[in-house]
PDB file with one MODEL, atoms N, CA, C and O in Angstrom:
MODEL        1
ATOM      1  N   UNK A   1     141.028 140.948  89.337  1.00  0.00           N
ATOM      2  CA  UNK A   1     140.327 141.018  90.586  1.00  0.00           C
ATOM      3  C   UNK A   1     140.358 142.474  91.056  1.00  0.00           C
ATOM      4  O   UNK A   1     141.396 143.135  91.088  1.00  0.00           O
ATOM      5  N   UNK A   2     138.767 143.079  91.536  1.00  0.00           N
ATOM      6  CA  UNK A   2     138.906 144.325  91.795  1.00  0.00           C
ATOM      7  C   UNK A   2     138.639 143.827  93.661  1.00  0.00           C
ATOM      8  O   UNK A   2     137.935 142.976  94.204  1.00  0.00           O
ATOM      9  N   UNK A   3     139.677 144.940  94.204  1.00  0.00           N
ATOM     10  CA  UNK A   3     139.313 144.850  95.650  1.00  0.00           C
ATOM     11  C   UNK A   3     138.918 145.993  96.438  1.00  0.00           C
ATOM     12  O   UNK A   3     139.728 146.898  96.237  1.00  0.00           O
ATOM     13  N   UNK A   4     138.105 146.302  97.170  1.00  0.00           N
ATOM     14  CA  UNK A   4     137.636 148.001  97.743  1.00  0.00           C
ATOM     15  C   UNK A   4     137.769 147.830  98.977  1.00  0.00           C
ATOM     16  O   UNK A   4     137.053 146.885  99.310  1.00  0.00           O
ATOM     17  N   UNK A   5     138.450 148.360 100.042  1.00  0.00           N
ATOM     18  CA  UNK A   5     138.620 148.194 101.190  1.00  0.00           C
ATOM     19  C   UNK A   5     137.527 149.395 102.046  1.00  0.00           C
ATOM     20  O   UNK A   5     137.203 150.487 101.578  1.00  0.00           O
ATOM     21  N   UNK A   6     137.258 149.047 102.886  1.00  0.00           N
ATOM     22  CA  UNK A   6     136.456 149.563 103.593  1.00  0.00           C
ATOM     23  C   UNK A   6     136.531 149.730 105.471  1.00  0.00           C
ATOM     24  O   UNK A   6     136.585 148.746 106.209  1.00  0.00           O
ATOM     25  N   UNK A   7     136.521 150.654 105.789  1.00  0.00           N
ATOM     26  CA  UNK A   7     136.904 150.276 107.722  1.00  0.00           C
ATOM     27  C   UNK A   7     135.145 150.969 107.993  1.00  0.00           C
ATOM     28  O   UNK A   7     134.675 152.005 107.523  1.00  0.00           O
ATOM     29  N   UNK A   8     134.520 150.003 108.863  1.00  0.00           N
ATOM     30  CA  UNK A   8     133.467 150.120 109.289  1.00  0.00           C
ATOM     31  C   UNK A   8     133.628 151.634 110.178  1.00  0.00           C
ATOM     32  O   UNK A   8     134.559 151.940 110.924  1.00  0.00           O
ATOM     33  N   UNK A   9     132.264 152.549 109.794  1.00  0.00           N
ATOM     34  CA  UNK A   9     132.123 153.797 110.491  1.00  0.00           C
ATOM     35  C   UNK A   9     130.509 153.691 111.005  1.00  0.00           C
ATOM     36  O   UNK A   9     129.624 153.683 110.149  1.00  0.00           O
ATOM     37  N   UNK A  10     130.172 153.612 112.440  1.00  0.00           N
ATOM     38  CA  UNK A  10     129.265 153.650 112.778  1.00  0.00           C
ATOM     39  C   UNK A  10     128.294 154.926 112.467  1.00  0.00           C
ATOM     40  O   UNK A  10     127.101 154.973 112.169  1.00  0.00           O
ATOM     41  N   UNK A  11     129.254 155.917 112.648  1.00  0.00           N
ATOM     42  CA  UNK A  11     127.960 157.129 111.772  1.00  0.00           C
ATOM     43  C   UNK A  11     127.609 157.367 110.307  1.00  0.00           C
ATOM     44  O   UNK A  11     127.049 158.301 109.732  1.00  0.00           O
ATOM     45  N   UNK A  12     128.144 156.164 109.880  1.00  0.00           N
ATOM     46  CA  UNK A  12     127.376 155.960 108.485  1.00  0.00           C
ATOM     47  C   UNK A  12     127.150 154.911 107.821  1.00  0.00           C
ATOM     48  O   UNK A  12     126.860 154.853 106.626  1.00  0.00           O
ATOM     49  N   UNK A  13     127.311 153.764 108.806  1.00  0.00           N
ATOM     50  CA  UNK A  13     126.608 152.503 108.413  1.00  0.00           C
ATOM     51  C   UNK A  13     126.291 151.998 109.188  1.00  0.00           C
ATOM     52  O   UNK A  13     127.129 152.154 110.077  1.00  0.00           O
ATOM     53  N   UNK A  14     125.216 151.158 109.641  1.00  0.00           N
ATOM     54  CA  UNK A  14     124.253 150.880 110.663  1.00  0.00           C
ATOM     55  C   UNK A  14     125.279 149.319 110.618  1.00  0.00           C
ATOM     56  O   UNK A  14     125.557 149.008 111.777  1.00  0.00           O
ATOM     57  N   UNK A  15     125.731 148.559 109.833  1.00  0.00           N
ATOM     58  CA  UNK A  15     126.214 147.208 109.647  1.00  0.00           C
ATOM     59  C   UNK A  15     127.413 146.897 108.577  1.00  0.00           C
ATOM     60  O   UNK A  15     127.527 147.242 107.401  1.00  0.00           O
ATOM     61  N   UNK A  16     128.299 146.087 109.456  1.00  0.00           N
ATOM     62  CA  UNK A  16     129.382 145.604 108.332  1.00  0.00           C
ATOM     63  C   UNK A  16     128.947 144.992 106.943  1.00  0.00           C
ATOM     64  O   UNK A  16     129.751 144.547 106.124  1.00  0.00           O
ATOM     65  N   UNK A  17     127.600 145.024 106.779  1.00  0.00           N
ATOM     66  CA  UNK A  17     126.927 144.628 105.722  1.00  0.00           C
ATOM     67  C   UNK A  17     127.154 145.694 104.739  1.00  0.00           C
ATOM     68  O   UNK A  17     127.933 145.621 103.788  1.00  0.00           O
ATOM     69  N   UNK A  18     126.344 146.772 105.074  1.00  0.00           N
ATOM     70  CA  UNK A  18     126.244 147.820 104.530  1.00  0.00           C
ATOM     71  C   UNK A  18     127.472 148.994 103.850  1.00  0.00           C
ATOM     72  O   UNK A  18     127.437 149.879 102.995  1.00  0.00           O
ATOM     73  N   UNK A  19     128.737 148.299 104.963  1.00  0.00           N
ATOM     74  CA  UNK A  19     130.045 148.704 104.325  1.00  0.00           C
ATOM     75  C   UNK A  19     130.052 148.302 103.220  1.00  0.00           C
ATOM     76  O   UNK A  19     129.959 148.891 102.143  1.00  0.00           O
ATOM     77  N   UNK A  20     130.192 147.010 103.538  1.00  0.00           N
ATOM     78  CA  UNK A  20     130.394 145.304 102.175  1.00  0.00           C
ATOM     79  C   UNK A  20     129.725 146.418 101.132  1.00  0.00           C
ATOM     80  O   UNK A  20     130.506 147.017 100.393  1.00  0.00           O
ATOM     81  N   UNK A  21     128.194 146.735 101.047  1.00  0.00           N
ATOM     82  CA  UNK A  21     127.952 147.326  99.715  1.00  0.00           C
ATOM     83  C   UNK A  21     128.288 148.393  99.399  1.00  0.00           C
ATOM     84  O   UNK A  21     128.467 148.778  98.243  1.00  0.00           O
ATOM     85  N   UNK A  22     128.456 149.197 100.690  1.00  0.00           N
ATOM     86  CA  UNK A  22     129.324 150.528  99.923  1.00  0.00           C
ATOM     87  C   UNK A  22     130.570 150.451  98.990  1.00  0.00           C
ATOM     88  O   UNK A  22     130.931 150.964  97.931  1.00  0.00           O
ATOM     89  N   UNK A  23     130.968 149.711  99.747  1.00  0.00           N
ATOM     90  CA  UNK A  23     132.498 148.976  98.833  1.00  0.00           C
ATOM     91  C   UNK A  23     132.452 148.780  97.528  1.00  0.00           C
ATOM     92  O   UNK A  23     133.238 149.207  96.682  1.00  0.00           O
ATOM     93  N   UNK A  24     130.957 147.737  97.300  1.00  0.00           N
ATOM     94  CA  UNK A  24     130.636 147.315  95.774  1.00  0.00           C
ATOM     95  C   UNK A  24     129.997 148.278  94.895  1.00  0.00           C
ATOM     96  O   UNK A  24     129.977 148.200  93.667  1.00  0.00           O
ATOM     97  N   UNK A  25     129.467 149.207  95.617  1.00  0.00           N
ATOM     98  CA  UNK A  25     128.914 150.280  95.028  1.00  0.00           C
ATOM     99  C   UNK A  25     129.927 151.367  94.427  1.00  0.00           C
ATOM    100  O   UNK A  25     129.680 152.019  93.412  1.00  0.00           O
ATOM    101  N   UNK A  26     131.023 151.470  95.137  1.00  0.00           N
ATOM    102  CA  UNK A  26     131.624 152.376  94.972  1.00  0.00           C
ATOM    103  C   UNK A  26     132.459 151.771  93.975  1.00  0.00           C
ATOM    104  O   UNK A  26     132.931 152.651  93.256  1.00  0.00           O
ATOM    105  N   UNK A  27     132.915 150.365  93.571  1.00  0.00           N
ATOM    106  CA  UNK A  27     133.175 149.907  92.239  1.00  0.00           C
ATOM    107  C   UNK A  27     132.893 149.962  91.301  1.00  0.00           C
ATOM    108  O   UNK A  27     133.650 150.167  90.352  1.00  0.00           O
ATOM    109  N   UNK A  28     131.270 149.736  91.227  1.00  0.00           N
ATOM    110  CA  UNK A  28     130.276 150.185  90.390  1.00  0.00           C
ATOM    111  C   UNK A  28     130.592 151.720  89.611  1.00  0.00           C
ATOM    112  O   UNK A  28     130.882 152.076  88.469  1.00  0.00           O
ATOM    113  N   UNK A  29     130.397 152.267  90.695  1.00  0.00           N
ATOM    114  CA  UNK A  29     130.016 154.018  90.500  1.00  0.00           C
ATOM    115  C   UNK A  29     131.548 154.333  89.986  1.00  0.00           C
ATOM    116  O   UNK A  29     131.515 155.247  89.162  1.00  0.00           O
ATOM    117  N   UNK A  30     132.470 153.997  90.152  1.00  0.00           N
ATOM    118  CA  UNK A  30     133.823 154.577  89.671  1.00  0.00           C
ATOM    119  C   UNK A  30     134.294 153.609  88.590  1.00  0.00           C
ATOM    120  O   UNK A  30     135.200 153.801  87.780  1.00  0.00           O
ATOM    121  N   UNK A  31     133.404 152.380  88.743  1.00  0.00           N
ATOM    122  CA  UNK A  31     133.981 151.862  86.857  1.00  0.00           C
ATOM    123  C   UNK A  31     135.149 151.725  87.182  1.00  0.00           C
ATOM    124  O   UNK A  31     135.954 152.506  86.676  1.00  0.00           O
ATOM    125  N   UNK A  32     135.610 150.753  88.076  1.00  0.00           N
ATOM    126  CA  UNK A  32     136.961 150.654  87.970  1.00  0.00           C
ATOM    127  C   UNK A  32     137.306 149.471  86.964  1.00  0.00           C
ATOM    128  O   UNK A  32     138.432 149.481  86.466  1.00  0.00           O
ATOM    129  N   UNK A  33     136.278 148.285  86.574  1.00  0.00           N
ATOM    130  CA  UNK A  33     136.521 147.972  85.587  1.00  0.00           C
ATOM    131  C   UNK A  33     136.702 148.158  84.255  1.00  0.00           C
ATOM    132  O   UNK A  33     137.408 147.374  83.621  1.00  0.00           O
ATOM    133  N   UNK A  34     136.262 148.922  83.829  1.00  0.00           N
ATOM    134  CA  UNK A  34     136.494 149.420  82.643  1.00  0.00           C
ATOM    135  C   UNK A  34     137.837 149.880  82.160  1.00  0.00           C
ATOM    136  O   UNK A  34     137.965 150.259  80.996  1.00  0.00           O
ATOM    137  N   UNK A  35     139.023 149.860  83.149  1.00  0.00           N
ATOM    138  CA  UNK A  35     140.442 150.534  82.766  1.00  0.00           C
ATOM    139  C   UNK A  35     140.976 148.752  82.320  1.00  0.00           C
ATOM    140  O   UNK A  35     141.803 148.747  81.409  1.00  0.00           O
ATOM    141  N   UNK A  36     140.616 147.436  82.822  1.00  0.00           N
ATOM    142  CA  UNK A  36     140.918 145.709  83.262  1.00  0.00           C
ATOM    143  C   UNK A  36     140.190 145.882  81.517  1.00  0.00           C
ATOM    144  O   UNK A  36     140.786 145.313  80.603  1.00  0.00           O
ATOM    145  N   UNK A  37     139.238 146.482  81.290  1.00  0.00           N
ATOM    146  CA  UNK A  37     138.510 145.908  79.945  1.00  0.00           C
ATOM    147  C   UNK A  37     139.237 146.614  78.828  1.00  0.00           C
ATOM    148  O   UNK A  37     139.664 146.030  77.832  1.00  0.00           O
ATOM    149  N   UNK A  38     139.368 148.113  79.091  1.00  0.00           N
ATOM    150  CA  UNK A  38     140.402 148.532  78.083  1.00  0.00           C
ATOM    151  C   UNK A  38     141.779 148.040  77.584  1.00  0.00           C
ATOM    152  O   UNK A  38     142.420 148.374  76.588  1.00  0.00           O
ATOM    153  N   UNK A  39     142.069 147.083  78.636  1.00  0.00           N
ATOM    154  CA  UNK A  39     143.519 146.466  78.570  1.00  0.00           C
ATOM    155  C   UNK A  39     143.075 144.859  77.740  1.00  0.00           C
ATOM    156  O   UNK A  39     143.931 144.033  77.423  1.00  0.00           O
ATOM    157  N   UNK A  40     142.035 144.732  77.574  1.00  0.00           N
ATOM    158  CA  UNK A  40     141.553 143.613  76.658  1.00  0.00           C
ATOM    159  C   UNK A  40     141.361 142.432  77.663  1.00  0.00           C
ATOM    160  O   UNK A  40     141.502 141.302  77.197  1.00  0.00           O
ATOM    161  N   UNK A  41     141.008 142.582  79.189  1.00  0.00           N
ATOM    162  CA  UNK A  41     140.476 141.791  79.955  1.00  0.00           C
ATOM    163  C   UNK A  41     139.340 141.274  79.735  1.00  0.00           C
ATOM    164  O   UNK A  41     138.751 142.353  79.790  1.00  0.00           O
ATOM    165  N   UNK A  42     138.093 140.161  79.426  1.00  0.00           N
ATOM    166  CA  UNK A  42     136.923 139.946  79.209  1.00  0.00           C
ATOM    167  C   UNK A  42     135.921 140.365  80.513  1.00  0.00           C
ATOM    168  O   UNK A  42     136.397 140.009  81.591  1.00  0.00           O
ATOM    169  N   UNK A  43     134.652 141.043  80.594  1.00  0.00           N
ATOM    170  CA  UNK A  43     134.510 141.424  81.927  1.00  0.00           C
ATOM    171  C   UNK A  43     134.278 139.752  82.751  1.00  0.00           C
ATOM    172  O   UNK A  43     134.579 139.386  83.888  1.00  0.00           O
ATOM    173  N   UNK A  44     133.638 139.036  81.637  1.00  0.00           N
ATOM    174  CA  UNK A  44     133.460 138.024  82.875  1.00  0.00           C
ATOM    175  C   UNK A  44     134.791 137.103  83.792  1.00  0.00           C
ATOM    176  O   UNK A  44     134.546 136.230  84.625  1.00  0.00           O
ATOM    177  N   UNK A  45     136.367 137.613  83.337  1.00  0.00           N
ATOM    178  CA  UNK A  45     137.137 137.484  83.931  1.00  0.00           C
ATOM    179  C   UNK A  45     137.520 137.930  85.413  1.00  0.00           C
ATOM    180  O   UNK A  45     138.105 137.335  86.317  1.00  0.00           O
ATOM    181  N   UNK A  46     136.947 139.249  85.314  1.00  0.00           N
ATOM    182  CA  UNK A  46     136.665 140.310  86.480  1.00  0.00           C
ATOM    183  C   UNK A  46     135.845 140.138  87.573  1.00  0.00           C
ATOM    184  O   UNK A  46     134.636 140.339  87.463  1.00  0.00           O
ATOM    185  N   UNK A  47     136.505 139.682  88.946  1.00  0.00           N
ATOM    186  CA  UNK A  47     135.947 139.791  89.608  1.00  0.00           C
ATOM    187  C   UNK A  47     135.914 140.602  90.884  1.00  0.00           C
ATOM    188  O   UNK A  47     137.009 140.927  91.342  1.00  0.00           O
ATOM    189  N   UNK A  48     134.816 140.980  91.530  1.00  0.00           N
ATOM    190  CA  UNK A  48     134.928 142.134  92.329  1.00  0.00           C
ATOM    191  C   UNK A  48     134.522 141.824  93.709  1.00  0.00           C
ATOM    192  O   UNK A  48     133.681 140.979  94.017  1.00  0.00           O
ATOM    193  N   UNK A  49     135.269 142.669  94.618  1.00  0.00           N
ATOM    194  CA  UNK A  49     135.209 142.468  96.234  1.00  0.00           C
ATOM    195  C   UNK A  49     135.189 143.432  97.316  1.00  0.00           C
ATOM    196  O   UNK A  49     135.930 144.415  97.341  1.00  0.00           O
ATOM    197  N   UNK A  50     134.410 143.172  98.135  1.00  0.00           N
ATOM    198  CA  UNK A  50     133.914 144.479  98.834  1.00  0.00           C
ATOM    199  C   UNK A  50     134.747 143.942 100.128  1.00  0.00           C
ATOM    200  O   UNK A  50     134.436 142.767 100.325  1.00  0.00           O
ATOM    201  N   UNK A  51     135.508 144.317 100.885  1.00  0.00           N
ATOM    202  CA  UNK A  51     135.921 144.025 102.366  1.00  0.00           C
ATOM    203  C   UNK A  51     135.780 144.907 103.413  1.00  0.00           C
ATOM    204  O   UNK A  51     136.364 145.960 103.158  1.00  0.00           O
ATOM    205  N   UNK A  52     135.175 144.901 104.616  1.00  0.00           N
ATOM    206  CA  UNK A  52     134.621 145.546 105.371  1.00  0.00           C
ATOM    207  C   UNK A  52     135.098 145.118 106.677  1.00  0.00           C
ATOM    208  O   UNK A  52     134.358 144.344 107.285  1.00  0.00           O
ATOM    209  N   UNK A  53     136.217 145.479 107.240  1.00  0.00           N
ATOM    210  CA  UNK A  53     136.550 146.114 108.499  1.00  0.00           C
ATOM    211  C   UNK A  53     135.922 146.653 109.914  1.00  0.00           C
ATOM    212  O   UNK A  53     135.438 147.785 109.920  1.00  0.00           O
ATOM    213  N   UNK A  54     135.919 145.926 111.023  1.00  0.00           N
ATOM    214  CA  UNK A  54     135.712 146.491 112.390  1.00  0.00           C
ATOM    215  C   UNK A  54     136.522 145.978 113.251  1.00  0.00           C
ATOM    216  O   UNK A  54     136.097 145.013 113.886  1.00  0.00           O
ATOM    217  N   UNK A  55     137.752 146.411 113.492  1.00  0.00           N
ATOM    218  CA  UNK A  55     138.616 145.701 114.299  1.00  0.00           C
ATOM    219  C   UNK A  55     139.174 144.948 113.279  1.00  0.00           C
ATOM    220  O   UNK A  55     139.621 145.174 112.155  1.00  0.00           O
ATOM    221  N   UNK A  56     138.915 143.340 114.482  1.00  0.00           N
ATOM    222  CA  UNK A  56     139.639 142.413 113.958  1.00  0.00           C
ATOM    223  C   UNK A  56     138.581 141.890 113.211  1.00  0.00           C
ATOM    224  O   UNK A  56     139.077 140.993 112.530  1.00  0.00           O
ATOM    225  N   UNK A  57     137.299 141.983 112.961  1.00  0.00           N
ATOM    226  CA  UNK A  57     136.416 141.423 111.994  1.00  0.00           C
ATOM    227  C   UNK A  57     136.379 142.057 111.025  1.00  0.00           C
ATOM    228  O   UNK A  57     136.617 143.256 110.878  1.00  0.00           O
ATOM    229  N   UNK A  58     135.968 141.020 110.033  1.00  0.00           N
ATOM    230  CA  UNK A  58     136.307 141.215 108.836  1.00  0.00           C
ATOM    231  C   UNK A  58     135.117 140.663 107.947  1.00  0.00           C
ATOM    232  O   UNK A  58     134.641 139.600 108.346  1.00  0.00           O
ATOM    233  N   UNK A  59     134.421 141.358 106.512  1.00  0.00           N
ATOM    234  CA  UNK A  59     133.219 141.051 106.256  1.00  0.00           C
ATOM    235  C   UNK A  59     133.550 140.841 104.391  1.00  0.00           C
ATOM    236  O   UNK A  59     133.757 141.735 103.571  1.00  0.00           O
ATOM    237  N   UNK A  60     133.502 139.504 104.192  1.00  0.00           N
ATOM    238  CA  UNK A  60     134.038 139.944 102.303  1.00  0.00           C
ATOM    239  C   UNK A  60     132.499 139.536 101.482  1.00  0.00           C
ATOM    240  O   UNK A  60     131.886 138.468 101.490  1.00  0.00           O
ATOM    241  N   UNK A  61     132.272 140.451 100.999  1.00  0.00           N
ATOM    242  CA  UNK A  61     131.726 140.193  99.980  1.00  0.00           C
ATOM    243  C   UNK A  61     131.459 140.291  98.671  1.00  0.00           C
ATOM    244  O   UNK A  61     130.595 139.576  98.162  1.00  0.00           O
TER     245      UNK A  61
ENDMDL
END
């Protein structure tokens, strides 16, 4: 399980949505799976999560 934490910043995301994908994006873009696959993980074992922060709300996707 990959997890990306995220704290909502209004001057650069219009929505806790948009965290959520920065989060997944930034999984993407840094390949953090690929260290889970080198270790002989299958990718479809791998799963990935974006969490997005404002306060006490909280956004997973």
């Amino acid at each position: 399980m990959i997890l990306e934490f995220k704290v909502f910043n209004p001057r650069r995301e219009s929505s806790l949505e948009e965290t959520v994908n920065s989060a997944l994006a930034q999984i993407e873009e840094k390949r953090y799976a690929d260290t889970l696959i080198a270790k002989g993980i299958s990718a479809e074992h791998i799963h990935s999560y974006g969490l997005a922060f404002e306060g006490k709300k909280v956004l997973i996707g």
